[in-house]
Amino acid sequence: MQLLVDCGNTGIKLGWTDAAARAADLLQHARTVAANPQALTEAIRDCDARLAGVVLLPGNDQHADLFAASWRSGPYRDRPLRRVGADLPLPALGQYPGCGADRLLAGWAAVQALHGDCVIVDAGTATTVDAWRGTDTSVGAAFLGGMILPGAAACLRGLRQAAPRLPAVDPGAAVDGSCQRTTRTAIAAGMAIGYPAMVARCVEQLRADCGIDRVVLAGGAAAQLAATVPHAAQHEYLVLRGLARLAASAGLIAR
């Protein structure tokens, strides 16, 4: 059994599984914890004693180092911790130099789950819109390319940084209509209407350019996008699923 750790920019996602194909088992145990020592200490203490080690994706280096420090001081410090990219190389999936490992792992997992081509929208701190092709190679998937947009929260942070006198607004704030009469609700309406439309237009273009029909939504803002990206399937914890597949390909867990 391996602990799978996705160190993102806003939180750390954990999952553990002993079989790469057992997606239900992974989802049953997956959860997100805050990137602080106390939360990580408690999460590590709650781990199953059968754990053989950790597979860690350092999407955010600071959060990855924080997790590693907590692991080294915890009850399972003798179990190996392997970092993707350093200890576990990614397979050749058609990626370009510097392509984010989280994008690759999410796409690899989605192609496996859907058994074919798909466009993946992963709406987190950044929103990535990527095209993937199913193949008959040993890895079974090929990354075609895609786009990167700011996530809704990043848009709002950038706006406040450029215009500090504007009020802080929750990216998920509900508003009624576009004709708003306060600055706060006007910003909220702009994001509620404009952000999903921006993503939907990118999805439409990528589908047309690559000839792919199926769309997968993942990430924290997936529900916000569902209405403007119709007929899309929603999949949770795609990066963790990809980590499970990587661990299996390295012989760390049973296939």
XYZ file of C-alpha atoms in Angstrom, residues 8-238:
231
model
C -0.813 21.653 -4.929
C -0.765 25.409 -4.506
C -3.842 25.677 -2.303
C -3.800 22.377 -0.413
C -2.369 18.878 -0.193
C -4.459 15.962 -1.458
C -3.900 12.530 0.048
C -5.042 9.091 -1.070
C -3.878 5.561 -0.473
C -4.415 2.446 -2.468
C -2.898 -0.976 -3.024
C -4.213 -1.463 -6.570
C -3.945 1.054 -9.407
C -7.227 -0.003 -10.998
C -9.269 0.273 -7.789
C -10.501 3.832 -8.319
C -13.354 3.352 -5.846
C -10.909 2.466 -3.083
C -8.819 5.518 -3.874
C -11.811 7.838 -3.763
C -13.083 6.313 -0.545
C -9.924 7.403 1.231
C -8.898 10.551 -0.680
C -9.046 13.882 1.108
C -7.515 17.345 1.117
C -5.638 18.759 4.102
C -4.304 22.224 4.788
C -0.638 22.838 4.076
C 0.428 23.421 7.665
C 2.456 21.293 10.104
C -0.403 20.504 12.474
C -2.776 19.286 9.755
C -0.040 17.192 8.146
C 1.076 15.678 11.453
C -2.505 14.598 12.176
C -2.998 13.210 8.654
C 0.223 11.197 8.794
C -0.630 9.868 12.252
C -3.930 8.577 10.830
C -2.217 6.619 8.029
C -2.604 2.857 7.782
C 0.310 0.985 9.351
C 0.417 -1.235 6.231
C 1.844 1.628 4.193
C 4.991 0.663 2.326
C 5.914 4.205 1.362
C 4.914 7.537 -0.172
C 4.647 8.726 -3.781
C 4.755 12.527 -3.721
C 4.043 15.004 -6.508
C 5.831 18.297 -5.725
C 3.484 20.585 -7.627
C 4.271 23.270 -5.053
C 7.856 22.854 -3.821
C 7.242 24.629 -0.517
C 4.275 22.411 0.307
C 6.193 19.314 -0.808
C 9.096 20.194 1.508
C 6.644 20.818 4.345
C 5.052 17.405 3.831
C 8.457 15.710 3.608
C 9.556 17.315 6.892
C 6.346 16.161 8.595
C 6.820 12.655 7.213
C 10.401 12.432 8.466
C 9.272 13.338 11.978
C 6.233 11.018 12.003
C 5.637 7.408 13.025
C 6.357 6.009 9.539
C 9.631 7.857 8.933
C 11.359 4.582 8.009
C 9.085 4.096 4.958
C 10.557 5.511 1.707
C 9.290 8.773 0.241
C 9.664 8.992 -3.546
C 9.267 12.279 -5.420
C 7.873 12.322 -8.936
C 10.508 13.679 -11.270
C 13.442 12.938 -8.969
C 12.888 9.356 -7.768
C 10.067 8.374 -10.128
C 10.430 9.557 -13.735
C 7.309 10.302 -15.730
C 6.690 8.152 -18.807
C 6.984 9.633 -22.283
C 3.448 10.853 -22.956
C 4.221 13.389 -25.666
C 4.903 16.193 -23.188
C 7.053 19.220 -23.948
C 9.995 20.218 -21.691
C 8.703 21.841 -18.520
C 5.135 20.575 -18.906
C 3.482 20.291 -15.495
C 3.483 16.775 -14.053
C -0.003 17.326 -12.621
C -1.369 17.899 -16.137
C 0.291 14.712 -17.362
C -0.882 12.538 -14.483
C -4.454 13.833 -14.700
C -4.576 13.212 -18.435
C -3.038 9.766 -18.176
C -5.653 8.812 -15.597
C -8.555 10.268 -17.576
C -7.657 8.451 -20.799
C -7.463 5.219 -18.815
C -10.824 5.836 -17.142
C -12.600 6.752 -20.399
C -10.688 4.327 -22.638
C -10.073 6.949 -25.281
C -9.634 10.542 -26.410
C -10.729 13.431 -24.218
C -10.301 17.105 -23.407
C -9.549 17.637 -19.732
C -10.408 20.805 -17.839
C -8.642 20.876 -14.473
C -9.889 23.922 -12.594
C -7.585 24.636 -9.689
C -5.255 27.545 -8.922
C -4.668 27.551 -12.667
C -7.222 26.193 -15.109
C -5.699 23.871 -17.692
C -7.529 22.771 -20.830
C -5.689 19.846 -22.431
C -6.276 17.460 -25.316
C -5.409 13.762 -24.984
C -5.450 10.872 -27.424
C -5.799 7.224 -26.486
C -3.099 5.075 -28.102
C -2.145 1.419 -28.451
C 1.315 2.036 -26.946
C 2.417 0.594 -23.614
C 1.397 3.784 -21.773
C -1.898 4.036 -23.679
C -2.099 7.825 -23.937
C -0.571 10.795 -25.770
C -0.671 14.453 -24.746
C -1.500 16.644 -27.739
C -1.269 20.071 -26.094
C -3.552 22.617 -24.524
C -3.993 25.958 -22.798
C -3.430 27.404 -19.338
C -5.729 30.052 -17.867
C -5.843 31.623 -14.427
C -8.310 30.051 -12.037
C -11.171 32.146 -10.686
C -9.415 32.856 -7.384
C -6.193 33.789 -9.215
C -8.140 36.217 -11.412
C -9.513 37.951 -8.346
C -6.134 38.074 -6.603
C -4.563 39.594 -9.708
C -7.328 42.192 -9.938
C -6.845 43.252 -6.324
C -3.086 43.377 -6.739
C -3.479 45.702 -9.730
C -6.258 47.729 -8.060
C -5.811 47.450 -4.248
C -8.813 49.639 -3.434
C -11.200 47.056 -4.833
C -12.883 44.802 -2.250
C -12.012 41.145 -1.740
C -14.595 38.842 -3.328
C -15.151 35.103 -2.898
C -14.666 33.428 -6.308
C -17.728 31.274 -5.640
C -20.001 34.141 -4.562
C -23.556 33.784 -5.880
C -25.094 36.748 -7.697
C -28.358 37.349 -9.500
C -27.898 38.821 -12.954
C -25.399 41.151 -14.536
C -26.843 44.599 -13.688
C -25.221 45.028 -10.292
C -25.304 48.145 -8.100
C -22.318 47.599 -5.780
C -18.637 47.169 -6.567
C -18.434 43.878 -4.692
C -21.396 42.271 -6.455
C -20.292 43.715 -9.820
C -16.953 41.887 -9.458
C -18.745 38.732 -8.335
C -21.074 38.897 -11.350
C -18.172 39.452 -13.722
C -16.441 36.338 -12.408
C -19.589 34.200 -12.180
C -20.487 34.967 -15.811
C -17.101 35.647 -17.386
C -14.861 32.917 -15.951
C -17.025 29.922 -17.040
C -17.557 31.557 -20.445
C -13.797 32.019 -20.898
C -13.148 28.354 -20.114
C -16.048 27.161 -22.275
C -14.710 29.094 -25.283
C -11.267 27.513 -24.853
C -12.819 24.045 -24.601
C -14.863 24.674 -27.740
C -11.783 25.723 -29.710
C -9.588 22.848 -28.503
C -12.266 20.290 -29.302
C -12.590 21.706 -32.807
C -8.834 21.851 -33.387
C -8.218 18.278 -32.193
C -11.444 16.601 -33.272
C -12.268 15.359 -29.765
C -15.829 15.201 -28.411
C -15.514 14.025 -24.813
C -14.756 16.514 -22.047
C -13.741 15.783 -18.462
C -14.033 18.326 -15.637
C -11.834 18.068 -12.559
C -10.544 20.330 -9.807
C -12.125 22.537 -7.177
C -14.075 24.742 -9.602
C -15.440 21.873 -11.713
C -18.992 22.315 -10.428
C -18.901 26.024 -11.330
C -18.086 25.095 -14.936
C -20.598 22.282 -15.405
C -23.398 24.492 -16.727
C -21.240 26.150 -19.394
C -19.396 22.985 -20.483
C -22.386 20.720 -21.216
C -22.230 16.937 -21.398
C -18.882 16.862 -19.584
C -18.075 14.065 -17.157
C -16.796 15.041 -13.716
C -13.952 13.039 -12.183
C -12.497 13.627 -8.735
C -8.838 13.393 -7.781
C -7.517 12.746 -11.286
